[in-house]
């Protein structure tokens, strides 16, 4: 995939990598960049060969948030007319696993982007924060919603009100990230994890993600009914037949994603 100004994309085996590529500005996110990220993600989401998507940033930081230079002249009506955050809604519709590999600063909109990932692997020393309140604003791309659903109201308010820097260890303790690794191994460990997911049957991963996402929003009973339908649906797949046949025949399954 080419033609992007602010990101780079690569495909290694069945794992696609999207790299934020504005390292001199610590990958601060301008509008075009966000649009490019989601466009690349949607394209990979549709490509049959891609089974996992890795999101990371070039340089010393994942992302220092929204591009303040671009944002500082905005006014309410132009933001409403522009539908400023519409692109961000599209992240919720990505069906394949998204693994974020983060390091350095993960701030503001950069933290919101990280929270759009399904799995987060952080280099030791990574610092997370929502500094928006100190700029006289607040998160607008899902930060108050996704963080609260993840860590609960009490911690969310503390972190969002104070803008304090959250260490990778604290983020791990509160379930914001999955794993901390030494910086030199960030990409190796992330690719290893992504490649492991890439060997799993894609439709199972897809419907598990769909069901887990519903668990966040649905009451238990409705969520269980939803889960059940997805379970039944998987019995229409060739991979269900292959997985169970391989188990009985004591061999490795060969999943096709169909
Ligand atoms: N927007 C625009 N430019 C940014 C930026 C941002 N969010 N963050 C960093 N930069 C630029 C700096 O201006 C600097 O550019 P120059 O070299 O041209 O001066 C370059 O990136 C490197 O940054 P620093 O020299 O400041 O590096 P540092 O290591 O001393 O400090 C930092 C790093 C603590 C992250 C600091 O840059 C900083 O505080 N950045 C702003 C963080 C922030 O407030 N983010 C939230 C934005 S609001 C938001 O995201 C709202 C939303 O939800 C939509």
PDB file of C-alpha atoms and ligand atoms in Angstrom:
ATOM      1  CA  UNK A   1       0.000   0.000   0.000  1.00  0.00           C
ATOM      2  CA  UNK A   2       1.535   3.401  -0.891  1.00  0.00           C
ATOM      3  CA  UNK A   3       0.615   7.001  -1.375  1.00  0.00           C
ATOM      4  CA  UNK A   4       0.507   7.842   2.321  1.00  0.00           C
ATOM      5  CA  UNK A   5       2.195  10.980   3.636  1.00  0.00           C
ATOM      6  CA  UNK A   6       2.227  10.350   7.393  1.00  0.00           C
ATOM      7  CA  UNK A   7       2.283   6.564   7.795  1.00  0.00           C
ATOM      8  CA  UNK A   8       4.178   3.585   6.395  1.00  0.00           C
ATOM      9  CA  UNK A   9       2.709   0.151   5.877  1.00  0.00           C
ATOM     10  CA  UNK A  10       4.307  -3.264   5.394  1.00  0.00           C
ATOM     11  CA  UNK A  11       3.112  -6.828   5.195  1.00  0.00           C
ATOM     12  CA  UNK A  12       5.248  -9.614   6.690  1.00  0.00           C
ATOM     13  CA  UNK A  13       3.707 -13.039   6.255  1.00  0.00           C
ATOM     14  CA  UNK A  14       0.152 -12.654   7.493  1.00  0.00           C
ATOM     15  CA  UNK A  15       0.852  -9.671   9.736  1.00  0.00           C
ATOM     16  CA  UNK A  16       0.365  -6.107   8.509  1.00  0.00           C
ATOM     17  CA  UNK A  17       2.263  -3.282  10.183  1.00  0.00           C
ATOM     18  CA  UNK A  18       1.137   0.345  10.207  1.00  0.00           C
ATOM     19  CA  UNK A  19       3.798   2.795  11.442  1.00  0.00           C
ATOM     20  CA  UNK A  20       3.066   6.392  12.345  1.00  0.00           C
ATOM     21  CA  UNK A  21       5.695   8.351  10.493  1.00  0.00           C
ATOM     22  CA  UNK A  22       6.058  11.875  11.884  1.00  0.00           C
ATOM     23  CA  UNK A  23       8.876  11.150  14.321  1.00  0.00           C
ATOM     24  CA  UNK A  24      10.193  14.744  14.497  1.00  0.00           C
ATOM     25  CA  UNK A  25       6.826  15.829  15.932  1.00  0.00           C
ATOM     26  CA  UNK A  26       6.688  12.693  18.130  1.00  0.00           C
ATOM     27  CA  UNK A  27       4.014  11.316  15.793  1.00  0.00           C
ATOM     28  CA  UNK A  28       1.508  13.943  16.878  1.00  0.00           C
ATOM     29  CA  UNK A  29      -1.686  13.228  14.996  1.00  0.00           C
ATOM     30  CA  UNK A  30      -2.973  15.629  12.387  1.00  0.00           C
ATOM     31  CA  UNK A  31      -6.282  14.990  10.641  1.00  0.00           C
ATOM     32  CA  UNK A  32      -4.759  13.583   7.461  1.00  0.00           C
ATOM     33  CA  UNK A  33      -2.661  11.156   9.486  1.00  0.00           C
ATOM     34  CA  UNK A  34      -5.694   9.794  11.378  1.00  0.00           C
ATOM     35  CA  UNK A  35      -7.520   9.409   8.087  1.00  0.00           C
ATOM     36  CA  UNK A  36      -4.530   7.539   6.619  1.00  0.00           C
ATOM     37  CA  UNK A  37      -4.289   5.202   9.638  1.00  0.00           C
ATOM     38  CA  UNK A  38      -7.931   4.178   9.482  1.00  0.00           C
ATOM     39  CA  UNK A  39      -7.864   3.876   5.672  1.00  0.00           C
ATOM     40  CA  UNK A  40      -4.859   1.522   5.881  1.00  0.00           C
ATOM     41  CA  UNK A  41      -6.493  -0.443   8.664  1.00  0.00           C
ATOM     42  CA  UNK A  42      -9.738  -0.882   6.739  1.00  0.00           C
ATOM     43  CA  UNK A  43      -7.795  -1.997   3.661  1.00  0.00           C
ATOM     44  CA  UNK A  44      -5.853  -4.606   5.668  1.00  0.00           C
ATOM     45  CA  UNK A  45      -9.073  -5.662   7.373  1.00  0.00           C
ATOM     46  CA  UNK A  46     -10.467  -6.612   3.958  1.00  0.00           C
ATOM     47  CA  UNK A  47      -7.341  -8.384   2.652  1.00  0.00           C
ATOM     48  CA  UNK A  48      -7.624 -12.148   2.933  1.00  0.00           C
ATOM     49  CA  UNK A  49      -3.885 -12.699   3.561  1.00  0.00           C
ATOM     50  CA  UNK A  50      -3.820 -10.378   6.568  1.00  0.00           C
ATOM     51  CA  UNK A  51      -4.642 -12.037   9.859  1.00  0.00           C
ATOM     52  CA  UNK A  52      -3.373  -9.478  12.376  1.00  0.00           C
ATOM     53  CA  UNK A  53      -2.626  -5.749  12.261  1.00  0.00           C
ATOM     54  CA  UNK A  54       0.202  -4.145  14.247  1.00  0.00           C
ATOM     55  CA  UNK A  55       0.091  -0.420  14.985  1.00  0.00           C
ATOM     56  CA  UNK A  56       3.285   1.320  16.062  1.00  0.00           C
ATOM     57  CA  UNK A  57       5.212   4.576  15.720  1.00  0.00           C
ATOM     58  CA  UNK A  58       8.600   5.513  14.268  1.00  0.00           C
ATOM     59  CA  UNK A  59      11.150   7.270  16.450  1.00  0.00           C
ATOM     60  CA  UNK A  60      11.256   7.646  20.210  1.00  0.00           C
ATOM     61  CA  UNK A  61       7.496   7.843  20.890  1.00  0.00           C
ATOM     62  CA  UNK A  62       4.292   6.173  19.854  1.00  0.00           C
ATOM     63  CA  UNK A  63       2.408   9.491  19.755  1.00  0.00           C
ATOM     64  CA  UNK A  64       2.328  12.758  21.730  1.00  0.00           C
ATOM     65  CA  UNK A  65      -1.352  13.308  20.909  1.00  0.00           C
ATOM     66  CA  UNK A  66      -3.314  15.530  18.588  1.00  0.00           C
ATOM     67  CA  UNK A  67      -1.299  18.030  16.574  1.00  0.00           C
ATOM     68  CA  UNK A  68      -1.671  21.126  18.757  1.00  0.00           C
ATOM     69  CA  UNK A  69      -0.452  23.418  15.954  1.00  0.00           C
ATOM     70  CA  UNK A  70      -3.281  22.239  13.711  1.00  0.00           C
ATOM     71  CA  UNK A  71      -5.876  22.312  16.482  1.00  0.00           C
ATOM     72  CA  UNK A  72      -5.179  25.620  18.201  1.00  0.00           C
ATOM     73  CA  UNK A  73      -7.047  27.767  15.645  1.00  0.00           C
ATOM     74  CA  UNK A  74     -10.172  25.583  15.578  1.00  0.00           C
ATOM     75  CA  UNK A  75     -13.609  26.870  16.584  1.00  0.00           C
ATOM     76  CA  UNK A  76     -16.654  24.935  17.761  1.00  0.00           C
ATOM     77  CA  UNK A  77     -18.738  25.352  14.621  1.00  0.00           C
ATOM     78  CA  UNK A  78     -15.968  24.325  12.237  1.00  0.00           C
ATOM     79  CA  UNK A  79     -15.272  21.253  14.385  1.00  0.00           C
ATOM     80  CA  UNK A  80     -18.968  20.322  14.280  1.00  0.00           C
ATOM     81  CA  UNK A  81     -19.223  20.940  10.526  1.00  0.00           C
ATOM     82  CA  UNK A  82     -16.002  19.027   9.907  1.00  0.00           C
ATOM     83  CA  UNK A  83     -17.326  16.199  12.093  1.00  0.00           C
ATOM     84  CA  UNK A  84     -13.810  16.232  13.516  1.00  0.00           C
ATOM     85  CA  UNK A  85     -13.805  12.797  15.135  1.00  0.00           C
ATOM     86  CA  UNK A  86     -15.866  10.862  12.568  1.00  0.00           C
ATOM     87  CA  UNK A  87     -12.811   8.907  11.403  1.00  0.00           C
ATOM     88  CA  UNK A  88     -12.292   7.635  14.945  1.00  0.00           C
ATOM     89  CA  UNK A  89     -15.685   5.847  14.926  1.00  0.00           C
ATOM     90  CA  UNK A  90     -14.354   3.609  12.172  1.00  0.00           C
ATOM     91  CA  UNK A  91     -11.735   1.990  14.453  1.00  0.00           C
ATOM     92  CA  UNK A  92     -14.556   0.216  16.322  1.00  0.00           C
ATOM     93  CA  UNK A  93     -15.547  -1.543  13.089  1.00  0.00           C
ATOM     94  CA  UNK A  94     -12.204  -3.255  12.428  1.00  0.00           C
ATOM     95  CA  UNK A  95     -12.757  -7.002  12.721  1.00  0.00           C
ATOM     96  CA  UNK A  96      -9.198  -8.334  12.798  1.00  0.00           C
ATOM     97  CA  UNK A  97      -6.943  -8.280  15.872  1.00  0.00           C
ATOM     98  CA  UNK A  98      -5.122  -4.954  16.298  1.00  0.00           C
ATOM     99  CA  UNK A  99      -1.945  -5.130  18.348  1.00  0.00           C
ATOM    100  CA  UNK A 100      -0.395  -1.869  19.469  1.00  0.00           C
ATOM    101  CA  UNK A 101       3.359  -1.703  20.080  1.00  0.00           C
ATOM    102  CA  UNK A 102       3.958   1.470  22.094  1.00  0.00           C
ATOM    103  CA  UNK A 103       6.951   3.270  23.550  1.00  0.00           C
ATOM    104  CA  UNK A 104       8.063   6.683  24.810  1.00  0.00           C
ATOM    105  CA  UNK A 105       5.116   9.056  25.116  1.00  0.00           C
ATOM    106  CA  UNK A 106       1.541   7.850  24.622  1.00  0.00           C
ATOM    107  CA  UNK A 107      -0.395  11.046  25.244  1.00  0.00           C
ATOM    108  CA  UNK A 108      -3.830  12.498  24.594  1.00  0.00           C
ATOM    109  CA  UNK A 109      -5.035  11.443  21.151  1.00  0.00           C
ATOM    110  CA  UNK A 110      -2.067   9.039  21.064  1.00  0.00           C
ATOM    111  CA  UNK A 111      -3.446   7.338  24.179  1.00  0.00           C
ATOM    112  CA  UNK A 112      -6.893   7.304  22.557  1.00  0.00           C
ATOM    113  CA  UNK A 113      -5.390   5.653  19.479  1.00  0.00           C
ATOM    114  CA  UNK A 114      -3.654   3.078  21.683  1.00  0.00           C
ATOM    115  CA  UNK A 115      -7.001   2.359  23.369  1.00  0.00           C
ATOM    116  CA  UNK A 116      -8.427   1.506  19.924  1.00  0.00           C
ATOM    117  CA  UNK A 117      -6.048  -1.494  19.873  1.00  0.00           C
ATOM    118  CA  UNK A 118      -7.177  -4.892  21.141  1.00  0.00           C
ATOM    119  CA  UNK A 119      -3.835  -5.837  22.677  1.00  0.00           C
ATOM    120  CA  UNK A 120      -1.135  -3.419  23.851  1.00  0.00           C
ATOM    121  CA  UNK A 121       2.527  -4.281  24.286  1.00  0.00           C
ATOM    122  CA  UNK A 122       4.617  -1.483  25.808  1.00  0.00           C
ATOM    123  CA  UNK A 123       8.357  -0.922  25.996  1.00  0.00           C
ATOM    124  CA  UNK A 124       9.588  -0.361  29.541  1.00  0.00           C
ATOM    125  CA  UNK A 125       9.732   3.366  30.253  1.00  0.00           C
ATOM    126  CA  UNK A 126       6.588   4.131  28.243  1.00  0.00           C
ATOM    127  CA  UNK A 127       4.535   6.945  29.777  1.00  0.00           C
ATOM    128  CA  UNK A 128       0.798   7.297  29.259  1.00  0.00           C
ATOM    129  CA  UNK A 129      -1.220  10.412  30.011  1.00  0.00           C
ATOM    130  CA  UNK A 130      -4.280  12.449  29.119  1.00  0.00           C
ATOM    131  CA  UNK A 131      -2.916  16.027  29.336  1.00  0.00           C
ATOM    132  CA  UNK A 132      -5.952  17.621  27.642  1.00  0.00           C
ATOM    133  CA  UNK A 133      -7.315  19.292  30.783  1.00  0.00           C
ATOM    134  CA  UNK A 134      -4.045  21.203  31.157  1.00  0.00           C
ATOM    135  CA  UNK A 135      -4.669  22.646  27.659  1.00  0.00           C
ATOM    136  CA  UNK A 136      -8.174  23.762  28.613  1.00  0.00           C
ATOM    137  CA  UNK A 137      -9.909  20.961  26.722  1.00  0.00           C
ATOM    138  CA  UNK A 138     -10.694  17.288  27.242  1.00  0.00           C
ATOM    139  CA  UNK A 139     -10.330  14.063  25.253  1.00  0.00           C
ATOM    140  CA  UNK A 140     -12.700  13.984  22.287  1.00  0.00           C
ATOM    141  CA  UNK A 141     -11.775  10.779  20.473  1.00  0.00           C
ATOM    142  CA  UNK A 142     -13.068   8.237  22.970  1.00  0.00           C
ATOM    143  CA  UNK A 143     -10.657   8.782  25.876  1.00  0.00           C
ATOM    144  CA  UNK A 144     -13.245   9.373  28.605  1.00  0.00           C
ATOM    145  CA  UNK A 145     -15.330   6.450  27.353  1.00  0.00           C
ATOM    146  CA  UNK A 146     -12.757   3.772  26.582  1.00  0.00           C
ATOM    147  CA  UNK A 147     -10.582   4.519  29.630  1.00  0.00           C
ATOM    148  CA  UNK A 148     -13.573   4.421  32.001  1.00  0.00           C
ATOM    149  CA  UNK A 149     -14.803   1.109  30.605  1.00  0.00           C
ATOM    150  CA  UNK A 150     -11.290  -0.262  31.058  1.00  0.00           C
ATOM    151  CA  UNK A 151     -10.190   1.001  34.484  1.00  0.00           C
ATOM    152  CA  UNK A 152     -13.466   2.164  36.081  1.00  0.00           C
ATOM    153  CA  UNK A 153     -14.755   5.617  36.984  1.00  0.00           C
ATOM    154  CA  UNK A 154     -12.497   6.236  39.981  1.00  0.00           C
ATOM    155  CA  UNK A 155      -9.119   5.855  38.258  1.00  0.00           C
ATOM    156  CA  UNK A 156     -10.401   7.353  35.015  1.00  0.00           C
ATOM    157  CA  UNK A 157     -11.397  10.588  36.730  1.00  0.00           C
ATOM    158  CA  UNK A 158      -8.092  10.758  38.619  1.00  0.00           C
ATOM    159  CA  UNK A 159      -6.017  10.276  35.484  1.00  0.00           C
ATOM    160  CA  UNK A 160      -8.162  12.532  33.258  1.00  0.00           C
ATOM    161  CA  UNK A 161      -8.448  15.362  35.794  1.00  0.00           C
ATOM    162  CA  UNK A 162      -4.797  15.470  36.798  1.00  0.00           C
ATOM    163  CA  UNK A 163      -3.188  14.484  33.496  1.00  0.00           C
ATOM    164  CA  UNK A 164      -0.580  12.645  35.567  1.00  0.00           C
ATOM    165  CA  UNK A 165       1.938  10.460  33.779  1.00  0.00           C
ATOM    166  CA  UNK A 166       1.107   6.785  34.149  1.00  0.00           C
ATOM    167  CA  UNK A 167       4.022   4.373  34.031  1.00  0.00           C
ATOM    168  CA  UNK A 168       3.916   1.172  31.998  1.00  0.00           C
ATOM    169  CA  UNK A 169       3.863  -0.755  35.301  1.00  0.00           C
ATOM    170  CA  UNK A 170       0.784   1.141  36.526  1.00  0.00           C
ATOM    171  CA  UNK A 171      -0.880   0.722  33.135  1.00  0.00           C
ATOM    172  CA  UNK A 172      -0.228  -3.025  33.352  1.00  0.00           C
ATOM    173  CA  UNK A 173      -1.586  -3.185  36.899  1.00  0.00           C
ATOM    174  CA  UNK A 174      -4.851  -1.534  35.789  1.00  0.00           C
ATOM    175  CA  UNK A 175      -5.326  -3.701  32.715  1.00  0.00           C
ATOM    176  CA  UNK A 176      -4.600  -0.947  30.185  1.00  0.00           C
ATOM    177  CA  UNK A 177      -1.783  -2.940  28.568  1.00  0.00           C
ATOM    178  CA  UNK A 178      -1.056  -6.646  28.214  1.00  0.00           C
ATOM    179  CA  UNK A 179       2.700  -6.786  28.562  1.00  0.00           C
ATOM    180  CA  UNK A 180       5.905  -4.800  29.155  1.00  0.00           C
ATOM    181  CA  UNK A 181       9.053  -5.697  27.233  1.00  0.00           C
ATOM    182  CA  UNK A 182      12.535  -4.191  26.980  1.00  0.00           C
ATOM    183  CA  UNK A 183      12.585  -1.491  24.277  1.00  0.00           C
ATOM    184  CA  UNK A 184      15.000  -3.400  22.003  1.00  0.00           C
ATOM    185  CA  UNK A 185      12.566  -6.319  21.823  1.00  0.00           C
ATOM    186  CA  UNK A 186       9.350  -4.330  21.349  1.00  0.00           C
ATOM    187  CA  UNK A 187       8.844  -5.174  17.676  1.00  0.00           C
ATOM    188  CA  UNK A 188      10.177  -8.749  17.931  1.00  0.00           C
ATOM    189  CA  UNK A 189       7.837  -9.567  20.811  1.00  0.00           C
ATOM    190  CA  UNK A 190       4.900  -7.832  19.114  1.00  0.00           C
ATOM    191  CA  UNK A 191       5.477  -9.646  15.823  1.00  0.00           C
ATOM    192  CA  UNK A 192       5.808 -12.937  17.692  1.00  0.00           C
ATOM    193  CA  UNK A 193       2.445 -12.330  19.345  1.00  0.00           C
ATOM    194  CA  UNK A 194       0.823 -11.243  16.069  1.00  0.00           C
ATOM    195  CA  UNK A 195       2.230 -14.254  14.217  1.00  0.00           C
ATOM    196  CA  UNK A 196       0.870 -16.528  16.922  1.00  0.00           C
ATOM    197  CA  UNK A 197      -2.604 -15.040  16.411  1.00  0.00           C
ATOM    198  CA  UNK A 198      -2.129 -15.445  12.664  1.00  0.00           C
ATOM    199  CA  UNK A 199      -1.998 -19.233  13.091  1.00  0.00           C
ATOM    200  CA  UNK A 200      -5.387 -19.303  14.858  1.00  0.00           C
ATOM    201  CA  UNK A 201      -8.588 -19.713  12.810  1.00  0.00           C
ATOM    202  CA  UNK A 202      -9.444 -16.144  11.680  1.00  0.00           C
ATOM    203  CA  UNK A 203     -13.220 -16.536  11.968  1.00  0.00           C
ATOM    204  CA  UNK A 204     -12.936 -17.663  15.598  1.00  0.00           C
ATOM    205  CA  UNK A 205     -10.787 -14.638  16.432  1.00  0.00           C
ATOM    206  CA  UNK A 206     -13.187 -12.376  14.568  1.00  0.00           C
ATOM    207  CA  UNK A 207     -16.298 -13.567  16.373  1.00  0.00           C
ATOM    208  CA  UNK A 208     -14.534 -13.668  19.753  1.00  0.00           C
ATOM    209  CA  UNK A 209     -13.589  -9.986  19.273  1.00  0.00           C
ATOM    210  CA  UNK A 210     -17.154  -9.203  18.228  1.00  0.00           C
ATOM    211  CA  UNK A 211     -18.572 -10.969  21.303  1.00  0.00           C
ATOM    212  CA  UNK A 212     -16.061  -9.470  23.772  1.00  0.00           C
ATOM    213  CA  UNK A 213     -16.829  -6.000  22.411  1.00  0.00           C
ATOM    214  CA  UNK A 214     -20.522  -6.644  23.036  1.00  0.00           C
ATOM    215  CA  UNK A 215     -19.710  -7.678  26.621  1.00  0.00           C
ATOM    216  CA  UNK A 216     -18.489  -4.137  27.227  1.00  0.00           C
ATOM    217  CA  UNK A 217     -21.828  -2.627  26.164  1.00  0.00           C
ATOM    218  CA  UNK A 218     -24.523  -5.265  26.664  1.00  0.00           C
ATOM    219  CA  UNK A 219     -26.168  -6.512  29.870  1.00  0.00           C
ATOM    220  CA  UNK A 220     -25.117 -10.114  30.677  1.00  0.00           C
ATOM    221  CA  UNK A 221     -28.251 -11.846  29.381  1.00  0.00           C
ATOM    222  CA  UNK A 222     -28.271 -10.038  26.014  1.00  0.00           C
ATOM    223  CA  UNK A 223     -24.523 -10.553  25.712  1.00  0.00           C
ATOM    224  CA  UNK A 224     -24.918 -14.283  26.272  1.00  0.00           C
ATOM    225  CA  UNK A 225     -27.620 -14.540  23.616  1.00  0.00           C
ATOM    226  CA  UNK A 226     -25.325 -12.671  21.226  1.00  0.00           C
ATOM    227  CA  UNK A 227     -22.361 -14.926  22.043  1.00  0.00           C
ATOM    228  CA  UNK A 228     -24.478 -18.027  21.420  1.00  0.00           C
ATOM    229  CA  UNK A 229     -25.389 -16.922  17.883  1.00  0.00           C
ATOM    230  CA  UNK A 230     -21.718 -16.375  17.089  1.00  0.00           C
ATOM    231  CA  UNK A 231     -20.917 -19.835  18.476  1.00  0.00           C
ATOM    232  CA  UNK A 232     -23.590 -21.403  16.235  1.00  0.00           C
ATOM    233  CA  UNK A 233     -22.348 -19.390  13.265  1.00  0.00           C
ATOM    234  CA  UNK A 234     -18.844 -20.870  13.541  1.00  0.00           C
ATOM    235  CA  UNK A 235     -20.309 -24.325  12.828  1.00  0.00           C
ATOM    236  CA  UNK A 236     -20.922 -23.069   9.288  1.00  0.00           C
ATOM    237  CA  UNK A 237     -17.168 -22.625   8.782  1.00  0.00           C
ATOM    238  CA  UNK A 238     -14.718 -25.017   7.156  1.00  0.00           C
ATOM    239  CA  UNK A 239     -12.237 -24.190   9.910  1.00  0.00           C
ATOM    240  CA  UNK A 240     -14.564 -25.646  12.572  1.00  0.00           C
ATOM    241  CA  UNK A 241     -14.657 -28.901  10.593  1.00  0.00           C
ATOM    242  CA  UNK A 242     -10.899 -28.811  10.047  1.00  0.00           C
ATOM    243  CA  UNK A 243     -10.101 -27.944  13.696  1.00  0.00           C
ATOM    244  CA  UNK A 244     -12.172 -30.773  15.151  1.00  0.00           C
ATOM    245  CA  UNK A 245     -11.124 -33.287  12.473  1.00  0.00           C
ATOM    246  CA  UNK A 246      -7.445 -32.470  13.069  1.00  0.00           C
ATOM    247  CA  UNK A 247      -7.931 -33.001  16.806  1.00  0.00           C
ATOM    248  CA  UNK A 248      -9.512 -36.425  16.263  1.00  0.00           C
ATOM    249  CA  UNK A 249      -6.823 -37.374  13.709  1.00  0.00           C
ATOM    250  CA  UNK A 250      -4.079 -36.145  16.094  1.00  0.00           C
ATOM    251  CA  UNK A 251      -2.520 -33.755  13.546  1.00  0.00           C
ATOM    252  CA  UNK A 252      -1.996 -30.008  13.211  1.00  0.00           C
ATOM    253  CA  UNK A 253      -4.985 -28.162  11.721  1.00  0.00           C
ATOM    254  CA  UNK A 254      -4.629 -26.188   8.524  1.00  0.00           C
ATOM    255  CA  UNK A 255      -6.904 -23.161   8.810  1.00  0.00           C
ATOM    256  CA  UNK A 256      -7.986 -21.274   5.691  1.00  0.00           C
ATOM    257  CA  UNK A 257     -10.179 -18.588   7.215  1.00  0.00           C
ATOM    258  CA  UNK A 258     -13.271 -19.947   5.472  1.00  0.00           C
TER     259      UNK A 258
HETATM  260  N1  LIG B   1       1.364  18.654  18.711  1.00  0.00           N
HETATM  261  C1  LIG B   1       2.239  19.298  17.911  1.00  0.00           C
HETATM  262  N2  LIG B   1       3.582  19.203  18.038  1.00  0.00           N
HETATM  263  C2  LIG B   1       4.042  18.423  19.041  1.00  0.00           C
HETATM  264  C3  LIG B   1       3.198  17.739  19.920  1.00  0.00           C
HETATM  265  C4  LIG B   1       1.780  17.864  19.724  1.00  0.00           C
HETATM  266  N3  LIG B   1       0.892  17.201  20.482  1.00  0.00           N
HETATM  267  N4  LIG B   1       3.945  17.045  20.795  1.00  0.00           N
HETATM  268  C5  LIG B   1       5.239  17.305  20.468  1.00  0.00           C
HETATM  269  N5  LIG B   1       5.296  18.139  19.421  1.00  0.00           N
HETATM  270  C6  LIG B   1       6.506  18.625  18.743  1.00  0.00           C
HETATM  271  C7  LIG B   1       7.174  19.725  19.568  1.00  0.00           C
HETATM  272  O1  LIG B   1       6.558  20.958  19.340  1.00  0.00           O
HETATM  273  C8  LIG B   1       8.586  19.660  19.036  1.00  0.00           C
HETATM  274  O2  LIG B   1       8.634  20.298  17.790  1.00  0.00           O
HETATM  275  P1  LIG B   1       9.872  21.296  17.462  1.00  0.00           P
HETATM  276  O3  LIG B   1      11.080  20.397  17.464  1.00  0.00           O
HETATM  277  O4  LIG B   1       9.517  21.824  16.099  1.00  0.00           O
HETATM  278  O5  LIG B   1       9.895  22.311  18.543  1.00  0.00           O
HETATM  279  C9  LIG B   1       8.794  18.169  18.771  1.00  0.00           C
HETATM  280  O6  LIG B   1       7.472  17.605  18.680  1.00  0.00           O
HETATM  281  C10 LIG B   1       9.527  17.459  19.885  1.00  0.00           C
HETATM  282  O7  LIG B   1       8.879  17.732  21.112  1.00  0.00           O
HETATM  283  P2  LIG B   1       9.629  18.379  22.385  1.00  0.00           P
HETATM  284  O8  LIG B   1      10.814  19.164  21.960  1.00  0.00           O
HETATM  285  O9  LIG B   1       8.597  19.066  23.205  1.00  0.00           O
HETATM  286  O10 LIG B   1      10.133  17.038  23.110  1.00  0.00           O
HETATM  287  P3  LIG B   1      10.297  16.783  24.661  1.00  0.00           P
HETATM  288  O11 LIG B   1      10.898  15.436  24.805  1.00  0.00           O
HETATM  289  O12 LIG B   1      10.990  17.937  25.327  1.00  0.00           O
HETATM  290  O13 LIG B   1       8.798  16.751  25.249  1.00  0.00           O
HETATM  291  C11 LIG B   1       6.504  16.035  25.297  1.00  0.00           C
HETATM  292  C12 LIG B   1       7.932  15.737  24.822  1.00  0.00           C
HETATM  293  C13 LIG B   1       6.444  15.977  26.824  1.00  0.00           C
HETATM  294  C14 LIG B   1       5.610  14.947  24.714  1.00  0.00           C
HETATM  295  C15 LIG B   1       6.054  17.436  24.826  1.00  0.00           C
HETATM  296  O14 LIG B   1       6.356  17.569  23.444  1.00  0.00           O
HETATM  297  C16 LIG B   1       4.588  17.705  25.010  1.00  0.00           C
HETATM  298  O15 LIG B   1       4.141  17.994  26.118  1.00  0.00           O
HETATM  299  N6  LIG B   1       3.767  17.608  23.911  1.00  0.00           N
HETATM  300  C17 LIG B   1       2.359  17.879  23.938  1.00  0.00           C
HETATM  301  C18 LIG B   1       1.589  16.737  24.547  1.00  0.00           C
HETATM  302  C19 LIG B   1       0.103  17.032  24.616  1.00  0.00           C
HETATM  303  O16 LIG B   1      -0.337  17.939  25.292  1.00  0.00           O
HETATM  304  N7  LIG B   1      -0.694  16.204  23.920  1.00  0.00           N
HETATM  305  C20 LIG B   1      -2.127  16.286  23.940  1.00  0.00           C
HETATM  306  C21 LIG B   1      -2.610  17.005  22.736  1.00  0.00           C
HETATM  307  S1  LIG B   1      -4.345  17.350  22.875  1.00  0.00           S
HETATM  308  C22 LIG B   1      -5.130  15.956  22.321  1.00  0.00           C
HETATM  309  O17 LIG B   1      -4.538  14.945  22.035  1.00  0.00           O
HETATM  310  C23 LIG B   1      -6.621  16.155  22.194  1.00  0.00           C
HETATM  311  C24 LIG B   1      -7.424  15.010  21.660  1.00  0.00           C
HETATM  312  O18 LIG B   1      -7.740  14.087  22.360  1.00  0.00           O
HETATM  313  C25 LIG B   1      -7.918  15.064  20.330  1.00  0.00           C
END
